[in-house]
Structures are given as structure tokens and as C-alpha cells.
Coordinates of C-alpha atoms and ligand atoms in Angstrom, one line a residue:
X106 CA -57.3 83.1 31.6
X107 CA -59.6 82.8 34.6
X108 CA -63.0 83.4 34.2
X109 CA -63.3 86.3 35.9
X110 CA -60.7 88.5 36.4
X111 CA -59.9 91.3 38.8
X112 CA -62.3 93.9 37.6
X113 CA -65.2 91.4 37.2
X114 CA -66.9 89.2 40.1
X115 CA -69.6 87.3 40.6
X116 CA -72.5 89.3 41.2
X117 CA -74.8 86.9 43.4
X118 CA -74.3 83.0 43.7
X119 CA -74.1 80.8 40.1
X120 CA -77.7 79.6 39.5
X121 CA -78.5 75.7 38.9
X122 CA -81.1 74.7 37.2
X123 CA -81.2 71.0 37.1
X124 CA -84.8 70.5 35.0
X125 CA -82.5 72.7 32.5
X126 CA -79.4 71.0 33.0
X127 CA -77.8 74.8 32.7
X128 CA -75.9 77.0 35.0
X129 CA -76.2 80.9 34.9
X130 CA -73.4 82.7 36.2
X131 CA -73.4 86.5 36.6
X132 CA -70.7 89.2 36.9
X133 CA -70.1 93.0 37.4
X134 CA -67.8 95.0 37.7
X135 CA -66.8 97.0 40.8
X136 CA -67.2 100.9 41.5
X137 CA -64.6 103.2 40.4
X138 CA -62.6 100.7 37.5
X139 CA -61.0 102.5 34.5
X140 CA -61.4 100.9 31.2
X141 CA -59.5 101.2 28.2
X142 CA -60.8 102.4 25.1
X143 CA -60.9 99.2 22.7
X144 CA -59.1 101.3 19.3
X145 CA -56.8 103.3 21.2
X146 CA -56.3 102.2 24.5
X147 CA -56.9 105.6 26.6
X148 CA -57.7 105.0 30.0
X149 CA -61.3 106.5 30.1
X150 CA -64.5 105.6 33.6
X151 CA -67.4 103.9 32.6
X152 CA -70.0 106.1 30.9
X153 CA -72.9 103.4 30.7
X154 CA -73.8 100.2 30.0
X155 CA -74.7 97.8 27.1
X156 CA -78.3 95.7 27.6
X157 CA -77.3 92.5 29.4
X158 CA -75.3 89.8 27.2
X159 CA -74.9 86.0 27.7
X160 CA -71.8 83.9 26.8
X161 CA -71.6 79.9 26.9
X162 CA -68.4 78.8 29.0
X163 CA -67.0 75.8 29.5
X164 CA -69.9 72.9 31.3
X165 CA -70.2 72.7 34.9
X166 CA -70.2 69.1 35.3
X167 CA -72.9 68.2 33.2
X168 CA -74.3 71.8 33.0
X169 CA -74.8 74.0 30.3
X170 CA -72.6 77.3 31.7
X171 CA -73.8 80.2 30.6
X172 CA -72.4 84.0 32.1
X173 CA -74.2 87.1 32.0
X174 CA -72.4 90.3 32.1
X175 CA -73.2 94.0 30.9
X176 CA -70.5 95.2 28.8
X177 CA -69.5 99.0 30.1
X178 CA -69.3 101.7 27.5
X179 CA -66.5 104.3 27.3
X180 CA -66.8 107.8 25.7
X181 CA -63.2 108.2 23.7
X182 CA -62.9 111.6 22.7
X183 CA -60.7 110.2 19.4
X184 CA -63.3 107.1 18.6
X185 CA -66.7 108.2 20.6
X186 CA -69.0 106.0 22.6
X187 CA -67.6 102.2 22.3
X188 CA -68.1 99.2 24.1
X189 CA -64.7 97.5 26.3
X190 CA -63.3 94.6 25.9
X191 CA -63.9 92.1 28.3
X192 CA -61.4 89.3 29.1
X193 CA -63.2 86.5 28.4
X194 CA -64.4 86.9 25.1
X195 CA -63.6 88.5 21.8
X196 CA -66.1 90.7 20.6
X197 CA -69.2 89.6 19.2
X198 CA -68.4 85.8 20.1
X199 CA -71.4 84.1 21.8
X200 CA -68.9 81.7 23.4
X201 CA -66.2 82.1 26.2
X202 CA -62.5 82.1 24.8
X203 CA -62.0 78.9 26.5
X204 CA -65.5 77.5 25.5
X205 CA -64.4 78.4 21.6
X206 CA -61.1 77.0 22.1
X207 CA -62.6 73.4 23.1
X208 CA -65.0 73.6 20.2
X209 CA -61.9 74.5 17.7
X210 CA -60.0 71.4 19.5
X211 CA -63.3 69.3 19.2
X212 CA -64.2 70.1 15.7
X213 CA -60.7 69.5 14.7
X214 CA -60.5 65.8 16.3
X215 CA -64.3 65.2 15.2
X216 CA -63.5 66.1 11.4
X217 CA -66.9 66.8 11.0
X218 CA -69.4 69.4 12.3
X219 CA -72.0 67.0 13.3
X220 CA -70.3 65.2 15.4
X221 CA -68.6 67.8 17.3
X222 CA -72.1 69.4 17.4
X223 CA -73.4 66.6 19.3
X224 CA -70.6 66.3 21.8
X225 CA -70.7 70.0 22.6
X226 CA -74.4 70.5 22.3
X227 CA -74.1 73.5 20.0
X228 CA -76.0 74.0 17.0
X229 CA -75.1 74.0 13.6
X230 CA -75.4 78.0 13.2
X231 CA -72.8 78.3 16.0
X232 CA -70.5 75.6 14.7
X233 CA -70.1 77.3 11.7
X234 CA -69.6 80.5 13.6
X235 CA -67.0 78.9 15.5
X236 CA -65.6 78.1 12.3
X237 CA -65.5 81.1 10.1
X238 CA -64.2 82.9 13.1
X239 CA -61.4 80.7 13.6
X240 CA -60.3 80.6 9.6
X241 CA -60.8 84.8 9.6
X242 CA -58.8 85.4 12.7
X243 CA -56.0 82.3 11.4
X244 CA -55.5 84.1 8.2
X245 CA -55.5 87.2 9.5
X246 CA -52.0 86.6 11.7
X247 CA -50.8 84.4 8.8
X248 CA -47.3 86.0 8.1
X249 CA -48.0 87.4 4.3
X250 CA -45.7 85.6 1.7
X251 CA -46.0 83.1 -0.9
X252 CA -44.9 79.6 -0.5
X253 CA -41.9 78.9 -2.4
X254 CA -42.9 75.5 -3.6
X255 CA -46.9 75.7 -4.9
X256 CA -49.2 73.0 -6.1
X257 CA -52.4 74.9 -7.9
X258 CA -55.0 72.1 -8.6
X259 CA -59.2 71.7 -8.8
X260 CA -61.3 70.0 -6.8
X261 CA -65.1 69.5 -7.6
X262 CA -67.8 70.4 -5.1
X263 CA -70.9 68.6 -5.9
X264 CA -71.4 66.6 -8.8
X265 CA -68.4 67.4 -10.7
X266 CA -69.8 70.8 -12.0
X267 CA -69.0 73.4 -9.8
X268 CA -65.3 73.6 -8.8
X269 CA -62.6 75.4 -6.5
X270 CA -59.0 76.8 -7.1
X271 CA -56.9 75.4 -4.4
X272 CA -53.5 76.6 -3.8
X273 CA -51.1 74.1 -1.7
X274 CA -47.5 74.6 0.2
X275 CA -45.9 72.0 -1.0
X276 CA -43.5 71.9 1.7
X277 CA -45.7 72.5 4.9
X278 CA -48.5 70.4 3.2
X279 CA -51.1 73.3 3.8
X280 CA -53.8 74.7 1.7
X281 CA -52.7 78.3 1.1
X282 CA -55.7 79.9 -0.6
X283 CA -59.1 78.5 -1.9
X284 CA -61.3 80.6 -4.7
X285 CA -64.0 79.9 -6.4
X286 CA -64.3 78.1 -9.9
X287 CA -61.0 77.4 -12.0
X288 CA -60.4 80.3 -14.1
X289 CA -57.2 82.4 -14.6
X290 CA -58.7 85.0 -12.4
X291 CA -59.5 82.0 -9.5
X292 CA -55.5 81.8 -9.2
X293 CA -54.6 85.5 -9.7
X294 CA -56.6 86.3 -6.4
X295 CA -53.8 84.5 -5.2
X296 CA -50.9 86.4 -6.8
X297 CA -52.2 89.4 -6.5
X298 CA -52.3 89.8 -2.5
X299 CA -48.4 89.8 -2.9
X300 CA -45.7 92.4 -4.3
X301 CA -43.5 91.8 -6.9
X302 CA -40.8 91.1 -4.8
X303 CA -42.5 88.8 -3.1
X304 CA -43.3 86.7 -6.0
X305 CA -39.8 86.1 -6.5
X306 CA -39.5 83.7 -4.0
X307 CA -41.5 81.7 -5.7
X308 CA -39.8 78.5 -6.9
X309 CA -41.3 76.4 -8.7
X310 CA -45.5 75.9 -9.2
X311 CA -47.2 72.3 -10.0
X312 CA -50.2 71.8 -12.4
X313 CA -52.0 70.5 -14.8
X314 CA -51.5 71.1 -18.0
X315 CA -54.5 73.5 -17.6
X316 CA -54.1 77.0 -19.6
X317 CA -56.3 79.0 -17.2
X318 CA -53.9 78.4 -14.4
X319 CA -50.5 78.4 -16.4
X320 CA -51.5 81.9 -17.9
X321 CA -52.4 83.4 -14.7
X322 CA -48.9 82.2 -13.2
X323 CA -47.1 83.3 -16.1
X324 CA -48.9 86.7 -16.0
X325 CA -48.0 87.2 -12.4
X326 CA -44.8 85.4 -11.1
X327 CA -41.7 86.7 -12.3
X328 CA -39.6 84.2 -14.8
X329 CA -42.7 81.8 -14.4
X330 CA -41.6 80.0 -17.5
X331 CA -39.0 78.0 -16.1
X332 CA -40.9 77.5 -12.8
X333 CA -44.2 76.0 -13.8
X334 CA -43.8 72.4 -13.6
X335 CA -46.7 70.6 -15.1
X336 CA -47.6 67.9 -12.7
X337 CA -46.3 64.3 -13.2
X338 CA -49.4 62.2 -11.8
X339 CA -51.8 64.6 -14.2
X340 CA -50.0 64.2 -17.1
X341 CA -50.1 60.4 -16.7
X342 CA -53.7 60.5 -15.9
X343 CA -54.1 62.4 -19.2
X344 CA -51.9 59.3 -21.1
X345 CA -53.9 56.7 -18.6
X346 CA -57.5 58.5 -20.2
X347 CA -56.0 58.0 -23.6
X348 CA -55.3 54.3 -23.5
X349 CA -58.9 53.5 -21.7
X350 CA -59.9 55.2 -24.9
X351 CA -58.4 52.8 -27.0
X352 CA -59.5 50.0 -25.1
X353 CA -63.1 51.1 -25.6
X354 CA -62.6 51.8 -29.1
X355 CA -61.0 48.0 -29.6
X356 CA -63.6 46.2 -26.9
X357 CA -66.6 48.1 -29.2
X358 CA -64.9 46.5 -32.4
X359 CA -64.7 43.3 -30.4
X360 CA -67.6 42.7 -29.3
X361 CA -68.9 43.2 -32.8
X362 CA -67.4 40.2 -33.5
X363 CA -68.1 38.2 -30.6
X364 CA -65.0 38.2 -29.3
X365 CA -65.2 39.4 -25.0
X366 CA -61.5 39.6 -24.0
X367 CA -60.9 42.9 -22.7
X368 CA -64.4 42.9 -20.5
X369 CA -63.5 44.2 -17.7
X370 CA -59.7 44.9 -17.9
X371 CA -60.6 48.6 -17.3
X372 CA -58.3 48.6 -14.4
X373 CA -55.9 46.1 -15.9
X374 CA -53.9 48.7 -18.0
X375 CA -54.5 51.8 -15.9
X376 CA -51.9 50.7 -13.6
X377 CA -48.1 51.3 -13.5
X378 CA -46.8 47.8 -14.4
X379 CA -44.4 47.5 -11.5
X380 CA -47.9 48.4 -9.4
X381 CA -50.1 45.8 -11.1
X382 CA -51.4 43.4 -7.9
X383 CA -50.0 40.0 -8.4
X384 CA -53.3 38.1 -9.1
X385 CA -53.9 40.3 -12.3
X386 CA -50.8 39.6 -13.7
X387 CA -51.5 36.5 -15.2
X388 CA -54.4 38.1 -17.1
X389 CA -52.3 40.8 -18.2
X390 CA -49.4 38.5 -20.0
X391 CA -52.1 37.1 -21.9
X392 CA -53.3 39.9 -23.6
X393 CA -50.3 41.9 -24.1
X394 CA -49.1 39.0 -26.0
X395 CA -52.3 39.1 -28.1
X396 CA -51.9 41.6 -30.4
X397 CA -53.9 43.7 -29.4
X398 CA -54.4 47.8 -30.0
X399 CA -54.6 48.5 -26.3
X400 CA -51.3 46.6 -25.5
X401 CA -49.6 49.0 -27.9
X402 CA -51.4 52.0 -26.2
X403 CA -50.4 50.0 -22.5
X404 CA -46.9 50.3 -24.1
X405 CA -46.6 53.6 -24.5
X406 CA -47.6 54.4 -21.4
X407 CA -45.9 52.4 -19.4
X408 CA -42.7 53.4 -21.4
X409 CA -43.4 57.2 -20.9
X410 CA -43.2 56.4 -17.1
X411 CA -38.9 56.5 -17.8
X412 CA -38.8 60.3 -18.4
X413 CA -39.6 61.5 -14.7
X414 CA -36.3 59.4 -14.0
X415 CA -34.0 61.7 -15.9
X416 CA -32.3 65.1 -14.3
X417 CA -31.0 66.0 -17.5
X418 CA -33.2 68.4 -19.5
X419 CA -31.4 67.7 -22.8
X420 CA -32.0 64.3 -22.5
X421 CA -35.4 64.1 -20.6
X422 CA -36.4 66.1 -24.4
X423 CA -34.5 63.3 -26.2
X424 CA -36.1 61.2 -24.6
X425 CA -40.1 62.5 -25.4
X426 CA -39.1 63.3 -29.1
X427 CA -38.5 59.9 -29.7
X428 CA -41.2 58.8 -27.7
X429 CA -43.6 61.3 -29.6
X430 CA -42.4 59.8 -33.0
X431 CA -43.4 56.4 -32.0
X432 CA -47.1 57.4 -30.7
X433 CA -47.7 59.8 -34.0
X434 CA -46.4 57.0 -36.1
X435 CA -49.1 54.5 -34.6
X436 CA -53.0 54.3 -35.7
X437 CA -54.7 55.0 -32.1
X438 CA -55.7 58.4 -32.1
X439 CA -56.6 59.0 -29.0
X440 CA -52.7 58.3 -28.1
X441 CA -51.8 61.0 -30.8
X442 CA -54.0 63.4 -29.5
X443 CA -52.2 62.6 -25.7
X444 CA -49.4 63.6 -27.8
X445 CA -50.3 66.7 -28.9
X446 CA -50.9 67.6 -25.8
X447 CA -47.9 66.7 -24.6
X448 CA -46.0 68.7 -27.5
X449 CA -47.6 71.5 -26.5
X450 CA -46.6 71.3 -23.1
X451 CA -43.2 69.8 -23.2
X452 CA -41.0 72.5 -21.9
X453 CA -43.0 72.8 -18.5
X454 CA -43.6 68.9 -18.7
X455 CA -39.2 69.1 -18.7
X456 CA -39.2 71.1 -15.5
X457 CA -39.6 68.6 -13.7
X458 CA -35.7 67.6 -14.2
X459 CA -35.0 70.3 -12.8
X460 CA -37.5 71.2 -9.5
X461 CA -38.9 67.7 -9.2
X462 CA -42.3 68.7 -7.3
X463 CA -45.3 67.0 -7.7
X464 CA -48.9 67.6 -6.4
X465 CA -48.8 64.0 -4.9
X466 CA -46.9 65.7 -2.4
X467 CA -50.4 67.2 -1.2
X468 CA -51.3 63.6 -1.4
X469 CA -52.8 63.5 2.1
X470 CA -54.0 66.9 1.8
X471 CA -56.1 66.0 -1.6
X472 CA -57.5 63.1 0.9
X473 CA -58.6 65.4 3.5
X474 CA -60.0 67.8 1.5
X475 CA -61.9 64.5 0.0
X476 CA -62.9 63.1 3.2
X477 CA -64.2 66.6 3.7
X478 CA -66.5 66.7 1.1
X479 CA -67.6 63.2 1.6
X480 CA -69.1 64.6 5.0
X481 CA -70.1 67.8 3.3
X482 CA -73.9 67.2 4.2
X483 CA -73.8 70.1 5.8
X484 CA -71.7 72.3 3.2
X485 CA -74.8 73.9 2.7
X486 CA -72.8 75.9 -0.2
X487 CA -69.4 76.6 -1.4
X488 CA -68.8 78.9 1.5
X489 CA -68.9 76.8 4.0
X490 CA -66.8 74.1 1.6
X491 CA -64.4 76.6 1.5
X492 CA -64.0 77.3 5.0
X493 CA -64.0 73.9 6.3
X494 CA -60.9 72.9 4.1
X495 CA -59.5 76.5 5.3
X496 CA -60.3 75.5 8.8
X497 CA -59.3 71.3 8.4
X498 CA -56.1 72.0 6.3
X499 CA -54.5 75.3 6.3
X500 CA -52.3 75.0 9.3
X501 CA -53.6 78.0 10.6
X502 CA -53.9 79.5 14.5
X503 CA -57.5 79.3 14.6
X504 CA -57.5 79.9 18.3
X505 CA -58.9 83.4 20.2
X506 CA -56.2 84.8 21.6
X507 CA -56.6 84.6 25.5
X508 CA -55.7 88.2 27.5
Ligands
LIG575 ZN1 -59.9 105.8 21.4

């Protein structure tokens, strides 16, 4: 797009104003133009004029570019007295097309706001107009359909106690749809903007083993049962809580009698065995060797680890049952209680054999949305957290579309 087009030309010569550093360009249009009518399109004259309105374009050199224009007015016998379009800018925007589209590209490479503010020399009000426009105007031409592989999973925003619902593809590694807090009806807004039909395509959905989410997906997508896998990395995270349990439990009862050994060897047993960094593995023989409650609790969960290595249901079950009969059998309740919970859950814990998704496939989208709430100093609420992983990670077209 040029910056002015046919219809428009520069009304007298750009203005520079070096102790401003800024650049005032006006336009008009000339005598006689039709315009269109911006609902239906019927050619219809000028009837009058909007007050004068300025839009920031692209810098001249080092100047601030700024172009002044008065919008014409058409009277539409359908729709009544409405302003045109001009070619420049969408409506409303305070920014040229072009001059939005560099701030979209600049945000985007910037990953944060502040920095791109102080490249572009906007402020923080327009940034986050820049934003929200881009995210509205992305998800507006996103095709409607659900993905067929979807990770549902939390993510805190602020200190742990306020949360948001966010909905992954799987397979394009985009965040789908982010809702407030983490209740059934956070995921239904999901569901519910498609048909029943469109559900079907759904595959296969990966979670924690979180009721909220798993009734709202059972409520909603058809055969659900057999398509909610819960999520491999949280239910070891849930076994890997239950052993640090134990080892506080047993370091307590240490302690008591003097006796410091598992100080510090939080870290030791969280780890997968075969992940274990070399120069901890000394420490580790030692004390699985000692007797210790924690090293049976280890034990468990490192042996657990073998069921995501099955593609047989039957024997996946197999597999757990006996595993369950060893950990109820034991004295460390926090690893029965793990149990339980995994009894509960086993049928959707067995899924996996057969759709074999995990939310560790969002992986680097978890890290993004992190990193984004690291910089989030300027989330000044869950708005504009919302946005910005909308805006950072939903794959969307976030650009103005130029005429
Ligand atoms: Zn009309």
C-alpha cells in the first residue's frame, strides 16, 4: 500500500519540525470522488466531513511521521450517515497499516512491550492497543474448529493464586483459547463455541488428573472417555510430590536423632534415574543402599516410569495393578495416597497406550508463556496476561489487512 492513494494527495508540502523531531503530513481528497459506503459498499459523493484526524506512519529518517486527513462522511440510504474507509488505516487505529504492522513485527522480535516501546517510541497505552487489536482481528479470521490433538493445562498468574485455563494444539504447538481461573466452566468456554459435529474431531485431550477439566471434557466432547489422556509428566510430578513427602517425613525422624543424611538430596530423588547428572550419582548409590524409606519410595517411582513404554492397554493395567499392590502393601503413606489417586484415574492414565500425547509437547510453548510472565511487569492484570500469550503464542495473523 502506498501512502496515499489515488483519491488522496498531499494537500501542501510535509512539514519538518526538527526541535520536534516530527513530520506532519497532510492529505485531501480531490473534487468530485465517489466513496463507498463502509457496510454495504454503494457508491454514494461526499456528504461532509469528520473533525481533522491524525495517524502515526512509518518515521521519516529520524522523524516522528504523523498524517492528517479528514475522514469524508457518506449518507447511505440503507445504513445512514457513516464515515469511509480510508486506505491507510483501519478504523479507529491511531497508527498507519504499515506503521502497526512494524510495531506487530517489533513487538513480536522484542518479546516484551517495553522494549519494543522504546525502539518505536510509542507508549505503553498504544502498545497494548497495538496488541489487543492484533489478537481480536487474529482470532477473528481464525478458521473455527477444534484442534484434534488438545493439551488443557493451568498456569498461575501472580503468586500462584490466581490462575488461567489454557487450551494448546498439540500438533501446531499454538495456544488455542485462554479463560480465566481453572474451573469446569474455564474449559467449557472452549467447547462450547463449537457444534457437535465439530467436537468429533476431537482426538484425544491431555491433562492433569484435575476433575474440573475432565468433567467439562466429558460433558462436552463426544466419547470423551476414551480420549482424555491424563498427562504423563503430571502424573509423575504427582508420584515425584509423594516421594519428597517421604523424604521429609524420614529427614524429620532423622534429624531427631542426629542423624543428617538426606540434607539436601531434595533434588537427588526427583530425577528420572537414567537423568540423574553424573556427579550426583555417587551420593545416590549410597543411600539407596542404606535402607532407607525414601529409597523405597525412589523405587517406586522410578519403576512406574516402565508403564508409558507399553502400547498394550491390557498389559499397561497389568502392569499398574501390580505396581499398586506393592505401594498399598508398603508403610509410606503419602505413596498410597499417590496410589489412590492413580486408581482413580487409571483408565485415562491407560490412554496413553493408545494416543500417546503429552503436554510436554507444548513444552516450548509452557516456556514462552513463562518467559511471558517473567516480563509481565507490565501485565497490569489478567487481561493483558491473556492477550499477550494470545498475541506471543497463538499462531495467529495479527496483521491489518492492507487494501
Ligand atoms: Zn450502506
Amino acid at each position: 500500500m502506498g501512502l496515499t492513494c489515488f483519491i488522496f494527495r498531499f494537500l501542501r508540502r510535509p512539514q519538518l519540525d526538527t526541535a520536534e523531531g516530527r513530520v506532519d503530513i497532510r492529505v485531501e481528497h480531490g473534487p468530485g470522488v465517489r466513496w463507498f459506503c463502509p457496510t454495504c459498499g454503494r457508491e454514494l459523493a461526499c456528504r461532509d466531513h469528520v473533525e481533522p484526524r491524525v495517524w502515526r506512519h512509518l518515521d521519516t529518517c529520524q522523524f516522528k511521521t504523523f498524517l492528517h486527513a479528514r475522514i469524508p462522511r457518506v449518507d447511505c440510504p440503507e445504513h445512514g450517515v457513516l464515515q469511509v474507509n480510508v486506505p491507510w488505516a483501519e478504523s479507529k487505529a491511531r497508527f498507519t497499516i504499515l506503521m502497526e504492522r512494524l510495531i506487530i513485527d517489533v513487538l513480536t522480535e522484542c518479546a516484551t512491550v517495553t522494549g519494543a516501546r522504546r525502539i518505536l517510541r510509542i507508549t505503553w497505552d498504544e502498545a497494548w492497543g497495538v496488541m489487543e487489536r492484533a489478537v481480536r482481528r487474529g482470532r477473528e479470521r481464525k478458521q473455527s474448529n477444534p484442534s484434534r490433538y488438545l493439551g488443557v493445562d493451568e498456569k498461575a498468574f501472580r503468586k500462584g493464586h490466581d490462575y488461567v485455563t489454557v487450551v494448546c494444539d498439540l500438533i501446531g504447538s499454538t495456544v488455542e483459547y485462554v479463560a480465566d481461573e481453572r474451573k469446569a466452566e474455564s474449559l467449557e468456554g472452549y467447547y462450547l463455541q463449537f457444534t457437535k459435529a465439530q467436537l468429533e474431531r476431537i482426538k484425544a485431550v491431555a491433562m492433569d488428573m484435575w476433575e474440573p477439566y475432565f468433567k467439562a471434557t466429558l460433558k462436552h466432547v463426544p466419547d470423551a472417555a476414551g480420549k482424555i489422556v491424563h498427562d504423563r509428566f503430571h502424573v509423575m510430578k504427582h508420584v515425584g510430590e509423594a516421594v519428597d513427602r517421604v523424604r521429609k517425613q524420614e529427614h524429620r525422624e532423622l534429624t531427631s536423632q542426629d542423624d543428617h543424611r538426606l540434607k539436601g538430596t531434595k533434588f537427588l530423588w526427583l530425577y528420572r534415574e537414567e537423568n540423574l547428572p553424573d556427579k550426583h550419582r555417587p551420593a545416590l548409590e549410597a543411600l539407596k543402599t542404606a535402607n532407607l524409606k525414601v529409597a523405597k519410595a525412589w523405587a517406586m517411582k522410578e519403576s512406574l516410569n516402565d508403564v508409558w513404554k507399553y502400547l498394550s492397554t491390557g498389559w499397561a493395567r497389568r502392569f499398574v495393578k501390580r505396581w499398586l499392590v506393592w505401594v498399598n502393601r508398603s508403610d509410606l503413606a503419602p505413596m498410597r495416597k499417590v496410589g489412590g489417586l492413580i486408581q482413580r484415574h487409571l483408565e485415562n492414565i491407560l490412554t496413553f497406550c493408545r494416543h500417546r500425547i503429552t503436554n510436554g509437547v507444548a513444552e516450548g510453548l509452557n516456556s514462552k508463556i513463562m518467559a511471558i510472565k517473567r516480563k509481565a511487569c507490565g501485565y497490569r492484570n489478567r487481561e493483558h496476561f491473556k492477550t499477550a500469550i494470545y498475541f506471543f503464542c497463538g499462531g495467529l495473523d495479527l496483521y491489518p489487512a492492507s487494501s
